Short mmCIF file of C-alpha atoms and ligand atoms in Angstrom, two decimals:
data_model
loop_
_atom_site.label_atom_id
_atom_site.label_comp_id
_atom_site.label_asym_id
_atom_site.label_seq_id
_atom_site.Cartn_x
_atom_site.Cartn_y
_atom_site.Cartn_z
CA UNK E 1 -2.54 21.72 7.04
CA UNK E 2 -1.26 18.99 5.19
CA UNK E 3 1.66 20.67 2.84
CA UNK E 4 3.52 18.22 0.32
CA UNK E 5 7.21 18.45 -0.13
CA UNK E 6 8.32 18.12 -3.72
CA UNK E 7 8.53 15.07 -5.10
CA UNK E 8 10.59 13.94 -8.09
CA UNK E 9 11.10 11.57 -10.46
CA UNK E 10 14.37 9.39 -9.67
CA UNK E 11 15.32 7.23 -13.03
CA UNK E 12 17.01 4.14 -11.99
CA UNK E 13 19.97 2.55 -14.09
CA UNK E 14 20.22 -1.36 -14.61
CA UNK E 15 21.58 -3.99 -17.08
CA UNK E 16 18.01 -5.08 -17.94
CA UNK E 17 16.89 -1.76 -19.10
CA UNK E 18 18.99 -1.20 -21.10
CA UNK E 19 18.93 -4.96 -22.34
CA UNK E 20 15.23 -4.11 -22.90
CA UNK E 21 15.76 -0.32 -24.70
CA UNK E 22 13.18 1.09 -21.81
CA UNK E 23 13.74 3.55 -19.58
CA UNK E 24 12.03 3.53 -16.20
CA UNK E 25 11.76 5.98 -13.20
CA UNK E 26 10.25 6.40 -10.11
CA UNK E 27 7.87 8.76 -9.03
CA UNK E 28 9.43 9.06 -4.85
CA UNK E 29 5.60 9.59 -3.13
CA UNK E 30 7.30 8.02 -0.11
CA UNK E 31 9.29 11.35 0.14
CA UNK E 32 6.07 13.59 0.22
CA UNK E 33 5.54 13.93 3.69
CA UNK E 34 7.59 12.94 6.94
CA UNK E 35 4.29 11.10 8.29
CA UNK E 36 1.70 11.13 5.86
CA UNK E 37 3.44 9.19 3.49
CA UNK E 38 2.55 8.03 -0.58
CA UNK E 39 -1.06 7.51 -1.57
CA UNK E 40 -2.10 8.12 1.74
CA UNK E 41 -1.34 11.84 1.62
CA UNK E 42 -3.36 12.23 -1.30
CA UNK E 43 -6.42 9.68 -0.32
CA UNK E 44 -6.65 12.11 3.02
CA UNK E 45 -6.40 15.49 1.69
CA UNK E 46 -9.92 16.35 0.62
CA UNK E 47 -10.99 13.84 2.75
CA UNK E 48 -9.15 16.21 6.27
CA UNK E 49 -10.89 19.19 3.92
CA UNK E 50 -14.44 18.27 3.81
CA UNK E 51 -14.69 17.17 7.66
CA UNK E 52 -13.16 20.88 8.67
CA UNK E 53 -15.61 22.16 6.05
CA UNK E 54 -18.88 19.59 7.46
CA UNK E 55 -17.50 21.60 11.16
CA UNK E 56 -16.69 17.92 12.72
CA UNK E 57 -13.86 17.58 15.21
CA UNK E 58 -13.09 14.09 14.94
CA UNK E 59 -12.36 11.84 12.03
CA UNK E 60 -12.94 7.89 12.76
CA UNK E 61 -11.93 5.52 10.54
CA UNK E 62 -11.20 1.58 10.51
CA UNK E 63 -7.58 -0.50 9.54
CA UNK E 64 -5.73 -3.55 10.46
CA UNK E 65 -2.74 -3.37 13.34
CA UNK E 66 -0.37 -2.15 10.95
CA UNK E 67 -2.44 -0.38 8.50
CA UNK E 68 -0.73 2.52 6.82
CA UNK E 69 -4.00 3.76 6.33
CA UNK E 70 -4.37 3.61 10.38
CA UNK E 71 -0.90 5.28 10.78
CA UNK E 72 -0.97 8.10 8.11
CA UNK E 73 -4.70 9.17 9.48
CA UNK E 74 -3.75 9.61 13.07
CA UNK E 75 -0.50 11.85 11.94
CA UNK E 76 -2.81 13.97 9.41
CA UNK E 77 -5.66 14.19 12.11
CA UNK E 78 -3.26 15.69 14.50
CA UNK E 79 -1.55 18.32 11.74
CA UNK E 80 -5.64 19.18 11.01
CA UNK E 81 -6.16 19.74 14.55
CA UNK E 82 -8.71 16.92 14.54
CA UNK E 83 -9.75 13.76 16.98
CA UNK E 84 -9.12 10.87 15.68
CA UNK E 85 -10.78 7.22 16.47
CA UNK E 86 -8.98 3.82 14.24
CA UNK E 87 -11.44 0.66 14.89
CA UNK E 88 -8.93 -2.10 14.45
CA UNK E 89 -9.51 -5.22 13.58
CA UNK E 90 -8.72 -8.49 15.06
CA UNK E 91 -6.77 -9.37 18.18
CA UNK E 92 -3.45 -11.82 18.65
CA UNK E 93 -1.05 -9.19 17.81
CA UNK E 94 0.71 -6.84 20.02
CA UNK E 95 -1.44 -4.05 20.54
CA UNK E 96 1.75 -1.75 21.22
CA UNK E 97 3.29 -2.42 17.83
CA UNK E 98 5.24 0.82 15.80
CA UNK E 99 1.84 1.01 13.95
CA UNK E 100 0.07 1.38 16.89
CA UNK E 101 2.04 3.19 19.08
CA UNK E 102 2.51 5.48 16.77
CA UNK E 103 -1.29 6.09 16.13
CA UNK E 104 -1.77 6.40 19.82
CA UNK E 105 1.25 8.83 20.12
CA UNK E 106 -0.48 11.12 17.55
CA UNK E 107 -3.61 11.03 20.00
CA UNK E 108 -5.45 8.42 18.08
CA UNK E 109 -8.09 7.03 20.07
CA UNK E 110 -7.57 2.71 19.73
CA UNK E 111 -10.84 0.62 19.95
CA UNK E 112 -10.19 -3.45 18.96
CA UNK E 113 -13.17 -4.98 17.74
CA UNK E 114 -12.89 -8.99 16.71
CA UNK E 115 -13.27 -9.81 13.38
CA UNK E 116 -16.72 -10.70 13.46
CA UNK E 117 -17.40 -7.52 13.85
CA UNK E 118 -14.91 -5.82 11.83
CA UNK E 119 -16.87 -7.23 9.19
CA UNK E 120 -20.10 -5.39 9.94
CA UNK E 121 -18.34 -2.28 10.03
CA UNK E 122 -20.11 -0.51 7.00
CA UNK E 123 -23.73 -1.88 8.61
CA UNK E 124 -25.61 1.19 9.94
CA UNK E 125 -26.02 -0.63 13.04
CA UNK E 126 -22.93 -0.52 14.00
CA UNK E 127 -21.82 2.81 13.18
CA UNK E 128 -24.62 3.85 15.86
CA UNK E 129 -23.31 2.15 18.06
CA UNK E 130 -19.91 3.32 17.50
CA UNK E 131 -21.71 7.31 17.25
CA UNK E 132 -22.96 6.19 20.80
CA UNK E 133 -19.60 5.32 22.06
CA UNK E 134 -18.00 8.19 20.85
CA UNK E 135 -20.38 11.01 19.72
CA UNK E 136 -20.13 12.37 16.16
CA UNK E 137 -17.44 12.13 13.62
CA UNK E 138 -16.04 11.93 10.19
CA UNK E 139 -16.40 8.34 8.62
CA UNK E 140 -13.44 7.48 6.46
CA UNK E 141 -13.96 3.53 5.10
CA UNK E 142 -11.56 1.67 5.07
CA UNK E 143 -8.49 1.62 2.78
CA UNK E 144 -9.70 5.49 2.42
CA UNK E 145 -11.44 5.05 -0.60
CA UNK E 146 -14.54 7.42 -0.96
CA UNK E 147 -14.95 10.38 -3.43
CA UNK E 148 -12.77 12.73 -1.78
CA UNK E 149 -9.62 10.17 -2.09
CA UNK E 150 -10.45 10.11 -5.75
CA UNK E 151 -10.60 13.57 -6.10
CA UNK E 152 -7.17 13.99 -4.43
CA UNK E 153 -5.31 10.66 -5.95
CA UNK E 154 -6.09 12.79 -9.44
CA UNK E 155 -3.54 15.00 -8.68
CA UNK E 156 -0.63 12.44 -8.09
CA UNK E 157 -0.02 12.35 -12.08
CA UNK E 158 1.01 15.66 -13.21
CA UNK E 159 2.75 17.71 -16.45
CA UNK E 160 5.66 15.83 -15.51
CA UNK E 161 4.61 12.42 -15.71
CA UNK E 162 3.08 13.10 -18.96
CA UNK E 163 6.27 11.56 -21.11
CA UNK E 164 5.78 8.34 -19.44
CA UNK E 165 4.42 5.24 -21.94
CA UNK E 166 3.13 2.82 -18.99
CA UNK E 167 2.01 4.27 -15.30
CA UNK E 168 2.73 1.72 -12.67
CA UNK E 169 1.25 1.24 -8.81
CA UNK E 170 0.30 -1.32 -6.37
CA UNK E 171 -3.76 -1.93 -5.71
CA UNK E 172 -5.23 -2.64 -2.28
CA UNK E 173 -8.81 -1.48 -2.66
CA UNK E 174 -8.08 0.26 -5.83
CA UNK E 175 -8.61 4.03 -4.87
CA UNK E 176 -5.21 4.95 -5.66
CA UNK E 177 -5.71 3.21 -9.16
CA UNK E 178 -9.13 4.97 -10.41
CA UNK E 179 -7.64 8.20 -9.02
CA UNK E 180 -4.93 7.47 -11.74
CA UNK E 181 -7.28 6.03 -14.60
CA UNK E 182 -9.22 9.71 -14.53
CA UNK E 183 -5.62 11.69 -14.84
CA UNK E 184 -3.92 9.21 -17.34
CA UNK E 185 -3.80 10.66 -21.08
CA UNK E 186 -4.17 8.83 -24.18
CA UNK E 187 -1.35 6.68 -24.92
CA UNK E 188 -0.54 6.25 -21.68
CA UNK E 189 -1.04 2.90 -20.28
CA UNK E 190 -1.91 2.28 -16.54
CA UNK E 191 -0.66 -0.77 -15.14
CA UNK E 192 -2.08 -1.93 -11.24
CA UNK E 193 -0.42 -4.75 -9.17
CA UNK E 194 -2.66 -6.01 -6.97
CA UNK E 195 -1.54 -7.04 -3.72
CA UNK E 196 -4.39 -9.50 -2.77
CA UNK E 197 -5.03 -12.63 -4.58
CA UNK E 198 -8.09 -13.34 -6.75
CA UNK E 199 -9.61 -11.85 -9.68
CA UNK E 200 -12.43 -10.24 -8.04
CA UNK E 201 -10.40 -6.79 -7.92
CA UNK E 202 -11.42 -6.36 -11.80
CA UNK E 203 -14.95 -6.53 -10.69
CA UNK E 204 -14.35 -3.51 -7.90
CA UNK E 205 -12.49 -1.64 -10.14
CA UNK E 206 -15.25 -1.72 -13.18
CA UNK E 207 -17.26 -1.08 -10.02
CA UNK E 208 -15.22 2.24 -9.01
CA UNK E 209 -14.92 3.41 -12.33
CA UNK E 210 -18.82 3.39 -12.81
CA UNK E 211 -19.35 4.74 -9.80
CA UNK E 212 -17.50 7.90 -9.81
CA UNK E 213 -18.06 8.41 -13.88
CA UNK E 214 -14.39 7.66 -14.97
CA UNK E 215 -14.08 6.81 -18.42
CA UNK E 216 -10.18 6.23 -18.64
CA UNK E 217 -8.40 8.23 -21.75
CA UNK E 218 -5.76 5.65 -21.83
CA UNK E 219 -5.79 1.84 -21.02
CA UNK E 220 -5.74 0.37 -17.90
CA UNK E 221 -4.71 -3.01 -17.20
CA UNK E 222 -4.73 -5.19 -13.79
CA UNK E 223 -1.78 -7.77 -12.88
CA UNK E 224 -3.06 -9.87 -10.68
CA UNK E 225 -0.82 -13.01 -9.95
CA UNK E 226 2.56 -11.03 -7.65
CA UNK E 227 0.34 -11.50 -4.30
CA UNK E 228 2.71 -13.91 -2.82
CA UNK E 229 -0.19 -15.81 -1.60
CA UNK E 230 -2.27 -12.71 -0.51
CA UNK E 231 -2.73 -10.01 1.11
CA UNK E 232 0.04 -9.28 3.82
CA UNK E 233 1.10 -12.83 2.27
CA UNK E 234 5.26 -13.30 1.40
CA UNK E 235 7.10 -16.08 0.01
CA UNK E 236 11.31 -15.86 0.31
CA UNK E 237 11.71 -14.72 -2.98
CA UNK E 238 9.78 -11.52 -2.30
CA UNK E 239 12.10 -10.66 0.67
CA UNK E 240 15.45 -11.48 -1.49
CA UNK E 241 13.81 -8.96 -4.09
CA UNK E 242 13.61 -6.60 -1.49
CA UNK E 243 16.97 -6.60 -0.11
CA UNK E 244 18.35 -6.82 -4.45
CA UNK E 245 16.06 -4.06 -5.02
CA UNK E 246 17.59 -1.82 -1.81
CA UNK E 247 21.08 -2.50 -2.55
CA UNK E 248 21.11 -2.47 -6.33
CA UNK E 249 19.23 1.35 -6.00
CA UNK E 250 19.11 2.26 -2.24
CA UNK E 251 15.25 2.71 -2.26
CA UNK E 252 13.28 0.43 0.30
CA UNK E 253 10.47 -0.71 -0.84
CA UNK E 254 7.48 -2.81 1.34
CA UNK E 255 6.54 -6.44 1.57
CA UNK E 256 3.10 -5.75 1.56
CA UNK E 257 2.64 -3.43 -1.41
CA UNK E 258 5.53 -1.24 -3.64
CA UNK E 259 7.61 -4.53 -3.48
CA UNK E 260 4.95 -7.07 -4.73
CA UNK E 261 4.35 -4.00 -7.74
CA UNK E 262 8.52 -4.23 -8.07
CA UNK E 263 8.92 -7.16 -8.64
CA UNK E 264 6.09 -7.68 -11.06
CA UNK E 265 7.77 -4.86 -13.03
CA UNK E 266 10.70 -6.92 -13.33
CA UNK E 267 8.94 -9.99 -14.57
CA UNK E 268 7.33 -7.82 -17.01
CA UNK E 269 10.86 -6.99 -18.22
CA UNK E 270 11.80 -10.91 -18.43
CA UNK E 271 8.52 -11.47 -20.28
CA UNK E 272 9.03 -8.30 -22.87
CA UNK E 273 5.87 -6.90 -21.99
CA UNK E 274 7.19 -3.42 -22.56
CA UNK E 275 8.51 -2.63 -25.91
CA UNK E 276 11.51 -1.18 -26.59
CA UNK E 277 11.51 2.72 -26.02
CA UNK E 278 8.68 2.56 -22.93
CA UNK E 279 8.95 4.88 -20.65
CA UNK E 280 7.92 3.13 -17.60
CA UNK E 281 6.90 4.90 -14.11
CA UNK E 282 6.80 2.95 -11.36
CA UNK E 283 4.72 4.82 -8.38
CA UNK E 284 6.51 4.54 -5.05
CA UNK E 285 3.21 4.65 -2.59
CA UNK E 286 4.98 4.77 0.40
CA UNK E 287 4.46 2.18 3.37
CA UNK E 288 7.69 2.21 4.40
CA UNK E 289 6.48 2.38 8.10
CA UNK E 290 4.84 -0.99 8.01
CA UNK E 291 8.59 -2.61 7.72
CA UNK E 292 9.49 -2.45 11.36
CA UNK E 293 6.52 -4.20 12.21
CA UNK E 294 7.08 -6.89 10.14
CA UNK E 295 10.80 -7.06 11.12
CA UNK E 296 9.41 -7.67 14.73
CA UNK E 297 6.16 -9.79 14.05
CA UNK E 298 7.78 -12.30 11.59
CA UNK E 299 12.04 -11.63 12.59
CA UNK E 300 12.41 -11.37 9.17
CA UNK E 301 15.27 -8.53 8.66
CA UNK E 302 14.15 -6.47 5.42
CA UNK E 303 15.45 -2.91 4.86
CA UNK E 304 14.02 -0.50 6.97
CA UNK E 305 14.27 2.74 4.84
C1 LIG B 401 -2.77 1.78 0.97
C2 LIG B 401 -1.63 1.51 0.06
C3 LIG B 401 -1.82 1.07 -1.26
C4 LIG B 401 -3.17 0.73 -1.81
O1 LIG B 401 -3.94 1.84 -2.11
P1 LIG B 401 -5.44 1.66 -2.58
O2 LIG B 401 -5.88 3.01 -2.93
O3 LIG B 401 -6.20 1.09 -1.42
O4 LIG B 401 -5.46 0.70 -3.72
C5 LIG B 401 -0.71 0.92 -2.07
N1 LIG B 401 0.53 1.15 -1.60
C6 LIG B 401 0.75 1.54 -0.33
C7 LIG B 401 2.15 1.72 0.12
C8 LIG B 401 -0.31 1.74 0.53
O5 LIG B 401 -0.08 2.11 1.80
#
């Protein structure tokens, strides 16, 4: 079904760290799988599991127009031998962009629903309505996050991350970052970027954490002002950082998540936040397939990867 590839720890060389007596590497989940890429391998995994288990044939779950979330479900539906149905929100963009196509080339079954909507989509009205439409299936929210994502975003930290001081990653809904706080050890210090502005993402986390009984070993901290003016939001500077970042290491990051996380990292550095001899892992979460949209919706050239 869905096999990883190995993934490794790359540590990166640069003036500042050693300026700063840390040492920081990072963990390549981009590389895990050709199409279900980062923290969207893990997020589906148990997730793919527990529909084959429940005997359902098709998965349906809900995303944005370029929504790696979208993209990495139709590709892991496919390799499960599963249906799949993304409800996307919105309208005004091109409904054959990469993200898109893509999902549709996988057999992903499109249905555009206006925002209004959209917004209803955890009422239990309108997942009748959408069982009407298209029979039974496998609800995965939004984002991804439900017990099973947790369950399998425990796994990304393993024996070999266990030398590492602080634990980096981007937040979106904050799956990916709970998933950490139950692996982390004491000592270890979790650190999530958010990419959407506000502060309300403390209050979801708390909320996560309660829900699914995770008392962190280690600490856990939330950055919460590189959003760039929110989510999907970029200001210049964020696109210089990724081209400095891609040239100075050869690793594309995105504009909408891993680069926002980047560059906070390197303010950290300006702002001594890690002491000397940290041993800093920054979480590469994948993404990398929302760049050519953004290429062609803003004309913007960032690096591709
Ligand atoms: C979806 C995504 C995230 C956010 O994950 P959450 O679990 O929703 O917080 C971070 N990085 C990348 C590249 C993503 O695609």
């Amino acid at each position: 079904m869905l096999l990883p590839s190995t993934t490794e720890i790359q540590f990166l060389s640069h003036q500042i760290l050693q300026e700063k007596k840390v040492e920081l590497g990072i963990l390549r989940l981009d590389k895990i799988h050709n199409q279900v890429s980062g923290n969207k391998f893990f997020k589906l995994k148990y997730n793919l599991k527990e529909a084959k288990r429940l005997g359902k044939k098709t998965i349906l779950t809900f995303g944005g127009a370029y929504s790696n979330h979208i993209y990495a479900t139709a590709a892991a539906a496919k390799l499960a031998g599963l249906n799949s149905i993304g409800i996307i929100r919105g309208d005004g963009f091109d409904e054959n962009n990469p993200t898109l196509s893509y999902g549709r080339n996988q057999g992903m079954n499109l249905h555009f629903v206006d925002r209004e909507k959209y917004r209803a989509k955890t009422s239990k009205q309108f997942l009748e309505e959408l069982k009407g439409i298209f029979g039974d299936f496998y609800l995965i929210p939004e984002g991804g996050t439900n017990h099973f994502a947790i369950q399998g975003t425990k796994e990304i930290l393993t024996s070999s991350t266990h030398e590492s001081t602080h634990i980096c990653t981007s937040v979106g809904t904050g799956g990916t970052f709970v998933g950490l706080a139950t692996s982390i050890r004491s000592g270890q210090e979790l650190l999530g970027f958010s990419s959407l502005k506000g502060e309300f993402i403390r209050d979801e986390i708390q909320a996560l954490l309660k829900e699914f009984e995770i008392n962190p070993q280690g600490k856990i901290e939330l950055i919460t002002q590189y959003h760039f003016g929110g989510y999907a939001k970029w200001k210049p500077e964020l696109i210089e950082f990724l081209h400095w970042f891609h040239s100075e290491f050869g690793i594309a990051i995105d504009p909408v998540y891993t680069g926002k996380m980047a560059y906070g990292i390197w303010e950290l550095f300006k702002k001594d936040y890690f002491p000397p001899n940290s041993k800093i892992l920054m979480i590469h979460t994948g993404g990398l397939q929302g760049n050519l949209g953004f290429v062609q919706r803003t004309g913007i050239a960032i690096p591709l990867g």
